[in-house]
Amino acid sequence: MPLSDETRALMARINRKYGAGSVVLASRMPAVPRFTSGSLSLDVMLGGGWPGNQWNEILGAESSGKTTVVHKTIAANQQQDRDFTTFWVAAEGYDHEWAAKLGVDVDRVIVFETNAMEDAYTEMIRAAESRAVDAIVLDSYPALVADDESEKDMDQATMASGARVTGKFFRKVGQATRRSLVEQERPLLALIVNQFRDQIGGWAPAGATPKTSPGGKAKNYAYYTRVEVSRTEWIDEKRTGGSVRVGQVIKLKTLKSKSAAPQQVASLRFYFANSSAGFLAGEYDLASQLVTQGILLGLISLDGSWYKYREYQWHGDKKMTAAMREDVDLQEQLSADVLDAIRLGED
């Protein structure tokens, strides 16, 4: 339906006052850009990947795999774009050797080591304004120290000082993160790592520990996506004389998502050591993820103990998964079919 003269006049007045493109029809706005996580299951859970030009939180307990998920995300996007550059605020230090093992090209990662909260936030805002980087990562929030806390003695209370500064950061960073409403600009991936803390005086169901995330409640409204990371089990392999721990299963759940269904779950098999099954340290078991998604979406059919996909068929799930691991072209074909099926389902 055509716009009325009054509506056109309203839009023209706002664009004259604030600049061309300040107000547009929603139908003409560019689609939300997406960044792959390096995992098909996680991309599906997120609705197509991490949303760009928005701030996303990855939180969980210690050693659950939070930083690993971020590294794998950066590595996957570097593979897709040879110019992909990351500004990494390392509040807890940066292990470039481990990052490289996870597939990250550390020559395209700019590391700023600081635990001064105001300094970290200031440089993150400037990096977003500059359009000079493709990703901004803060690892991690609990290691940051606000000036108000740093300047006081150990016996002086500084409750909520970090939360106040964090709230100010999100109020100021919005303009720096925002991109054009009419043109495709260089999109930005923004990730902040956080860690759960026990909540004193809180309530939780019987047997559970009440938990909260540092930084105050205001930040939760600013995040576009919040993903909880946890470790569900270890991956052990039998070797001569005993067993060896070679990996872990990382479970991810969306606590909040403005661009996809919330409370979605994905499980990733991650290997931090070389496996006798052929996985190298730093790899996901991508073949298992593909098979799971293919079965869920009906792309892989089951006839007795036979699994069928297109012109291929295998007797037993182990043979199917093994074939998927060995054939890169087959992986790419099934991955494309999975994403197409998801898009058709959404349409």
CSV table of C-alpha atoms in Angstrom, one decimal:
chain,number,residue,atom,x,y,z
A,1,MET,CA,0.0,0.0,0.0
A,2,PRO,CA,1.5,3.4,-0.9
A,3,LEU,CA,2.4,5.8,1.9
A,4,SER,CA,0.2,8.8,2.6
A,5,ASP,CA,1.5,12.3,1.9
A,6,GLU,CA,1.6,12.9,5.6
A,7,THR,CA,3.9,9.9,6.2
A,8,ARG,CA,6.2,10.9,3.4
A,9,ALA,CA,6.4,14.4,4.8
A,10,LEU,CA,7.3,13.0,8.2
A,11,MET,CA,10.1,10.8,6.8
A,12,ALA,CA,11.4,13.7,4.7
A,13,ARG,CA,11.5,16.0,7.7
A,14,ILE,CA,13.5,13.5,9.9
A,15,ASN,CA,16.0,12.8,7.1
A,16,ARG,CA,16.5,16.5,6.5
A,17,LYS,CA,17.2,17.0,10.2
A,18,TYR,CA,19.3,13.9,11.0
A,19,GLY,CA,20.8,13.0,7.6
A,20,ALA,CA,19.7,10.9,4.6
A,21,GLY,CA,18.9,7.3,5.6
A,22,SER,CA,18.0,8.2,9.2
A,23,VAL,CA,14.5,6.8,8.7
A,24,VAL,CA,13.5,4.2,6.1
A,25,LEU,CA,10.9,1.7,5.4
A,26,ALA,CA,11.5,-1.5,7.3
A,27,SER,CA,11.2,-3.5,4.1
A,28,ARG,CA,14.2,-1.7,2.7
A,29,MET,CA,16.5,-2.3,5.6
A,30,PRO,CA,19.4,-4.7,4.9
A,31,ALA,CA,19.1,-8.2,6.5
A,32,VAL,CA,20.9,-8.9,9.8
A,33,PRO,CA,24.3,-10.1,8.8
A,34,ARG,CA,25.4,-13.5,10.1
A,35,PHE,CA,28.8,-14.9,11.2
A,36,THR,CA,29.4,-18.6,11.2
A,37,SER,CA,30.4,-20.2,14.6
A,38,GLY,CA,32.4,-22.9,12.8
A,39,SER,CA,29.7,-25.5,13.9
A,40,LEU,CA,26.6,-26.3,11.9
A,41,SER,CA,24.7,-27.3,15.0
A,42,LEU,CA,25.5,-24.0,16.7
A,43,ASP,CA,24.7,-22.0,13.6
A,44,VAL,CA,21.3,-23.7,13.4
A,45,MET,CA,20.7,-23.0,17.1
A,46,LEU,CA,21.5,-19.3,16.5
A,47,GLY,CA,19.3,-19.0,13.5
A,48,GLY,CA,22.0,-19.0,10.9
A,49,GLY,CA,25.1,-17.9,12.9
A,50,TRP,CA,26.0,-15.1,15.3
A,51,PRO,CA,24.0,-11.9,14.5
A,52,GLY,CA,26.2,-9.1,13.3
A,53,ASN,CA,26.2,-5.4,14.4
A,54,GLN,CA,24.9,-6.5,17.8
A,55,TRP,CA,26.5,-7.6,21.1
A,56,ASN,CA,26.4,-11.2,22.1
A,57,GLU,CA,27.3,-12.8,25.4
A,58,ILE,CA,28.9,-16.3,26.0
A,59,LEU,CA,28.7,-17.3,29.6
A,60,GLY,CA,29.1,-20.4,31.7
A,61,ALA,CA,31.2,-22.0,34.4
A,62,GLU,CA,35.0,-22.1,34.3
A,63,SER,CA,36.6,-24.6,31.9
A,64,SER,CA,33.3,-25.2,30.1
A,65,GLY,CA,34.6,-24.2,26.6
A,66,LYS,CA,33.6,-20.5,26.3
A,67,THR,CA,36.9,-19.2,24.9
A,68,THR,CA,37.2,-22.3,22.7
A,69,VAL,CA,33.9,-21.5,21.1
A,70,VAL,CA,35.1,-18.0,20.4
A,71,HIS,CA,38.4,-19.1,19.0
A,72,LYS,CA,36.6,-21.6,16.7
A,73,THR,CA,34.2,-18.8,15.6
A,74,ILE,CA,37.1,-16.5,14.7
A,75,ALA,CA,39.0,-19.3,12.9
A,76,ALA,CA,35.9,-20.3,10.8
A,77,ASN,CA,35.3,-16.7,9.7
A,78,GLN,CA,39.0,-16.2,8.8
A,79,GLN,CA,38.7,-19.2,6.5
A,80,GLN,CA,35.8,-17.6,4.7
A,81,ASP,CA,37.4,-14.2,4.5
A,82,ARG,CA,41.1,-13.7,4.2
A,83,ASP,CA,40.9,-10.1,5.4
A,84,PHE,CA,38.9,-11.0,8.5
A,85,THR,CA,40.5,-9.1,11.4
A,86,THR,CA,39.8,-9.4,15.2
A,87,PHE,CA,40.3,-6.9,18.0
A,88,TRP,CA,40.8,-9.1,21.1
A,89,VAL,CA,40.7,-7.5,24.6
A,90,ALA,CA,42.6,-10.0,26.7
A,91,ALA,CA,41.7,-9.3,30.4
A,92,GLU,CA,43.1,-12.7,31.3
A,93,GLY,CA,46.0,-13.0,28.9
A,94,TYR,CA,46.1,-14.5,25.4
A,95,ASP,CA,47.6,-17.9,24.6
A,96,HIS,CA,48.5,-17.5,20.9
A,97,GLU,CA,49.8,-21.0,20.7
A,98,TRP,CA,46.5,-22.5,21.8
A,99,ALA,CA,44.6,-20.2,19.5
A,100,ALA,CA,46.7,-21.3,16.6
A,101,LYS,CA,46.0,-25.0,17.5
A,102,LEU,CA,42.3,-24.2,17.3
A,103,GLY,CA,42.8,-22.9,13.8
A,104,VAL,CA,43.1,-19.2,14.4
A,105,ASP,CA,45.5,-17.2,12.2
A,106,VAL,CA,47.1,-15.1,15.0
A,107,ASP,CA,48.6,-12.7,12.4
A,108,ARG,CA,45.0,-11.4,12.0
A,109,VAL,CA,44.3,-10.9,15.7
A,110,ILE,CA,45.1,-7.6,17.4
A,111,VAL,CA,45.5,-8.3,21.1
A,112,PHE,CA,45.0,-5.5,23.7
A,113,GLU,CA,46.0,-6.8,27.2
A,114,THR,CA,44.4,-4.9,30.0
A,115,ASN,CA,42.1,-5.5,33.0
A,116,ALA,CA,41.3,-1.8,33.4
A,117,MET,CA,37.5,-1.8,32.7
A,118,GLU,CA,37.3,1.8,31.5
A,119,ASP,CA,40.3,1.4,29.2
A,120,ALA,CA,38.9,-1.8,27.7
A,121,TYR,CA,35.5,-0.4,27.1
A,122,THR,CA,36.9,2.9,25.6
A,123,GLU,CA,39.1,1.0,23.0
A,124,MET,CA,36.2,-1.4,22.2
A,125,ILE,CA,34.0,1.6,21.4
A,126,ARG,CA,36.8,3.2,19.2
A,127,ALA,CA,37.4,-0.1,17.4
A,128,ALA,CA,33.7,-0.4,16.6
A,129,GLU,CA,33.6,3.2,15.4
A,130,SER,CA,36.7,2.8,13.2
A,131,ARG,CA,35.2,0.1,10.9
A,132,ALA,CA,38.8,-1.2,10.8
A,133,VAL,CA,38.1,-4.7,12.3
A,134,ASP,CA,35.5,-7.4,11.7
A,135,ALA,CA,35.2,-8.8,15.2
A,136,ILE,CA,35.6,-7.5,18.8
A,137,VAL,CA,36.1,-10.0,21.6
A,138,LEU,CA,36.3,-9.3,25.3
A,139,ASP,CA,37.7,-12.3,27.3
A,140,SER,CA,36.5,-12.0,29.9
A,141,TYR,CA,34.3,-9.6,31.9
A,142,PRO,CA,35.0,-10.9,35.4
A,143,ALA,CA,38.7,-10.1,35.1
A,144,LEU,CA,38.0,-6.4,34.5
A,145,VAL,CA,38.6,-3.9,37.3
A,146,ALA,CA,36.7,-0.6,37.4
A,147,ASP,CA,38.7,2.5,38.4
A,148,ASP,CA,36.5,3.1,41.4
A,149,GLU,CA,37.5,-0.4,42.7
A,150,SER,CA,41.2,-0.1,41.7
A,151,GLU,CA,41.7,3.2,43.6
A,152,LYS,CA,40.2,2.0,46.9
A,153,ASP,CA,41.9,0.0,49.6
A,154,MET,CA,41.0,-3.7,50.0
A,155,ASP,CA,38.8,-3.0,53.1
A,156,GLN,CA,36.7,-0.4,51.3
A,157,ALA,CA,33.4,-1.5,49.6
A,158,THR,CA,33.0,-1.0,45.9
A,159,MET,CA,29.7,-2.8,45.3
A,160,ALA,CA,28.2,-2.5,41.8
A,161,SER,CA,30.9,-0.2,40.4
A,162,GLY,CA,31.6,-2.5,37.5
A,163,ALA,CA,27.9,-2.8,36.8
A,164,ARG,CA,27.5,1.0,36.6
A,165,VAL,CA,30.4,1.3,34.1
A,166,THR,CA,29.1,-1.6,32.1
A,167,GLY,CA,25.7,0.0,31.8
A,168,LYS,CA,27.3,3.2,30.6
A,169,PHE,CA,29.4,1.2,28.0
A,170,PHE,CA,26.3,-0.3,26.4
A,171,ARG,CA,24.5,3.1,26.3
A,172,LYS,CA,27.5,4.6,24.5
A,173,VAL,CA,28.5,1.7,22.3
A,174,GLY,CA,25.2,1.5,20.5
A,175,GLN,CA,26.0,4.4,18.1
A,176,ALA,CA,29.4,3.0,17.4
A,177,THR,CA,28.0,-0.5,16.6
A,178,ARG,CA,25.1,0.8,14.5
A,179,ARG,CA,25.4,0.5,10.7
A,180,SER,CA,23.5,2.1,7.8
A,181,LEU,CA,19.8,1.4,7.5
A,182,VAL,CA,20.0,1.7,3.7
A,183,GLU,CA,23.4,0.4,2.6
A,184,GLN,CA,25.5,-2.7,3.3
A,185,GLU,CA,28.4,-1.7,5.5
A,186,ARG,CA,31.3,-3.8,6.8
A,187,PRO,CA,29.5,-5.8,9.5
A,188,LEU,CA,30.8,-6.3,13.0
A,189,LEU,CA,30.8,-9.5,15.2
A,190,ALA,CA,30.9,-8.5,18.9
A,191,LEU,CA,31.4,-11.2,21.6
A,192,ILE,CA,31.8,-10.8,25.3
A,193,VAL,CA,32.8,-13.8,27.5
A,194,ASN,CA,31.3,-13.9,31.0
A,195,GLN,CA,31.3,-16.4,33.9
A,196,PHE,CA,28.6,-17.6,36.3
A,197,ARG,CA,28.8,-16.8,40.0
A,198,ASP,CA,26.9,-18.3,42.9
A,199,GLN,CA,24.0,-15.9,43.9
A,200,ILE,CA,24.0,-15.3,47.6
A,201,GLY,CA,20.5,-15.4,49.0
A,202,GLY,CA,19.0,-16.5,45.7
A,203,TRP,CA,16.5,-19.3,45.1
A,204,ALA,CA,16.9,-22.3,42.9
A,205,PRO,CA,15.0,-25.7,42.6
A,206,ALA,CA,16.1,-28.4,45.1
A,207,GLY,CA,19.5,-29.6,44.4
A,208,ALA,CA,20.6,-26.7,42.2
A,209,THR,CA,22.8,-23.7,43.1
A,210,PRO,CA,21.3,-20.3,42.4
A,211,LYS,CA,23.6,-18.5,40.0
A,212,THR,CA,24.0,-15.1,38.4
A,213,SER,CA,26.4,-13.4,35.9
A,214,PRO,CA,28.6,-10.4,37.0
A,215,GLY,CA,27.9,-7.0,35.4
A,216,GLY,CA,24.4,-6.2,36.7
A,217,LYS,CA,21.1,-6.9,35.1
A,218,ALA,CA,21.1,-3.9,32.8
A,219,LYS,CA,23.6,-5.6,30.4
A,220,ASN,CA,21.1,-8.5,29.9
A,221,TYR,CA,18.8,-6.1,28.1
A,222,ALA,CA,21.6,-4.8,25.8
A,223,TYR,CA,22.6,-8.2,24.5
A,224,TYR,CA,21.0,-9.5,21.3
A,225,THR,CA,22.0,-13.1,22.1
A,226,ARG,CA,23.0,-14.8,25.3
A,227,VAL,CA,24.4,-18.3,25.1
A,228,GLU,CA,25.1,-20.5,28.1
A,229,VAL,CA,28.0,-23.0,27.7
A,230,SER,CA,28.5,-26.1,29.9
A,231,ARG,CA,30.4,-29.3,29.8
A,232,THR,CA,28.2,-32.4,29.9
A,233,GLU,CA,30.8,-35.2,29.7
A,234,TRP,CA,34.4,-36.1,28.9
A,235,ILE,CA,35.5,-38.0,25.9
A,236,ASP,CA,37.8,-40.8,27.0
A,237,GLU,CA,39.6,-43.4,24.8
A,238,LYS,CA,40.9,-46.8,25.8
A,239,ARG,CA,44.6,-47.2,25.3
A,240,THR,CA,47.1,-49.8,26.4
A,241,GLY,CA,47.2,-49.8,30.1
A,242,GLY,CA,44.2,-47.6,30.7
A,243,SER,CA,42.3,-44.7,29.2
A,244,VAL,CA,43.2,-41.3,28.0
A,245,ARG,CA,41.0,-38.2,28.1
A,246,VAL,CA,41.0,-36.6,24.7
A,247,GLY,CA,38.0,-34.2,24.6
A,248,GLN,CA,34.7,-33.1,26.0
A,249,VAL,CA,31.1,-32.5,24.9
A,250,ILE,CA,30.2,-28.9,25.0
A,251,LYS,CA,26.5,-28.1,25.4
A,252,LEU,CA,25.2,-24.7,24.4
A,253,LYS,CA,21.8,-23.2,25.1
A,254,THR,CA,20.4,-19.8,24.0
A,255,LEU,CA,19.1,-18.0,27.1
A,256,LYS,CA,18.1,-15.0,24.9
A,257,SER,CA,17.8,-14.5,21.2
A,258,LYS,CA,16.2,-11.6,19.4
A,259,SER,CA,16.6,-13.2,15.9
A,260,ALA,CA,15.8,-16.9,16.6
A,261,ALA,CA,13.9,-19.1,18.9
A,262,PRO,CA,15.2,-19.0,22.5
A,263,GLN,CA,16.0,-22.0,24.7
A,264,GLN,CA,17.5,-24.0,21.8
A,265,VAL,CA,20.3,-26.5,22.5
A,266,ALA,CA,23.3,-27.7,20.6
A,267,SER,CA,26.0,-30.2,21.6
A,268,LEU,CA,29.5,-30.2,20.2
A,269,ARG,CA,32.1,-32.9,20.5
A,270,PHE,CA,35.4,-31.1,20.9
A,271,TYR,CA,38.9,-32.7,21.0
A,272,PHE,CA,41.7,-31.0,22.9
A,273,ALA,CA,44.1,-33.9,22.3
A,274,ASN,CA,44.8,-36.1,19.3
A,275,SER,CA,42.3,-39.0,19.1
A,276,SER,CA,42.8,-42.5,17.8
A,277,ALA,CA,39.6,-41.9,15.8
A,278,GLY,CA,41.5,-39.5,13.6
A,279,PHE,CA,40.6,-36.2,15.2
A,280,LEU,CA,43.4,-33.7,15.8
A,281,ALA,CA,43.7,-31.5,18.9
A,282,GLY,CA,41.5,-28.4,18.5
A,283,GLU,CA,38.9,-30.0,16.2
A,284,TYR,CA,35.2,-30.4,16.4
A,285,ASP,CA,33.5,-33.7,15.3
A,286,LEU,CA,31.7,-31.9,12.5
A,287,ALA,CA,30.6,-35.2,10.8
A,288,SER,CA,28.5,-36.2,13.8
A,289,GLN,CA,26.8,-32.8,13.8
A,290,LEU,CA,26.0,-33.1,10.1
A,291,VAL,CA,24.5,-36.6,10.5
A,292,THR,CA,22.4,-35.5,13.5
A,293,GLN,CA,21.0,-32.5,11.6
A,294,GLY,CA,20.5,-34.6,8.5
A,295,ILE,CA,18.4,-37.2,10.4
A,296,LEU,CA,16.4,-34.5,12.2
A,297,LEU,CA,15.5,-32.7,9.0
A,298,GLY,CA,14.6,-35.9,7.1
A,299,LEU,CA,17.5,-35.6,4.7
A,300,ILE,CA,18.9,-38.9,5.8
A,301,SER,CA,16.4,-41.7,5.9
A,302,LEU,CA,16.5,-44.9,7.9
A,303,ASP,CA,15.4,-48.2,6.3
A,304,GLY,CA,16.0,-50.9,8.9
A,305,SER,CA,19.7,-50.6,9.7
A,306,TRP,CA,20.5,-48.9,6.4
A,307,TYR,CA,21.0,-45.1,6.2
A,308,LYS,CA,20.3,-43.4,2.9
A,309,TYR,CA,21.2,-39.9,1.7
A,310,ARG,CA,20.8,-39.0,-2.0
A,311,GLU,CA,22.5,-41.7,-4.0
A,312,TYR,CA,24.6,-42.9,-1.0
A,313,GLN,CA,23.7,-45.6,1.5
A,314,TRP,CA,25.5,-47.2,4.5
A,315,HIS,CA,24.8,-50.2,6.7
A,316,GLY,CA,24.9,-48.8,10.3
A,317,ASP,CA,25.4,-45.3,11.7
A,318,LYS,CA,29.1,-45.8,12.4
A,319,LYS,CA,29.9,-46.5,8.7
A,320,MET,CA,27.8,-43.5,7.7
A,321,THR,CA,29.6,-41.2,10.1
A,322,ALA,CA,33.0,-42.6,9.1
A,323,ALA,CA,32.2,-41.9,5.4
A,324,MET,CA,31.1,-38.4,6.2
A,325,ARG,CA,34.4,-37.7,8.0
A,326,GLU,CA,36.5,-38.9,5.1
A,327,ASP,CA,34.6,-37.2,2.2
A,328,VAL,CA,34.9,-33.4,2.3
A,329,ASP,CA,32.6,-33.0,-0.7
A,330,LEU,CA,29.9,-35.1,1.0
A,331,GLN,CA,30.2,-32.9,4.1
A,332,GLU,CA,29.8,-29.8,2.0
A,333,GLN,CA,26.8,-31.2,0.1
A,334,LEU,CA,24.9,-32.3,3.3
A,335,SER,CA,25.8,-29.0,5.0
A,336,ALA,CA,24.3,-27.0,2.1
A,337,ASP,CA,21.2,-29.3,2.1
A,338,VAL,CA,20.7,-28.8,5.9
A,339,LEU,CA,20.9,-25.0,5.6
A,340,ASP,CA,18.5,-25.0,2.6
A,341,ALA,CA,16.0,-27.2,4.5
A,342,ILE,CA,16.1,-24.8,7.5
A,343,ARG,CA,15.5,-21.8,5.3
A,344,LEU,CA,12.6,-23.5,3.6
A,345,GLY,CA,11.2,-24.4,7.0
A,346,GLU,CA,11.4,-20.8,8.1
A,347,ASP,CA,9.7,-19.6,4.9
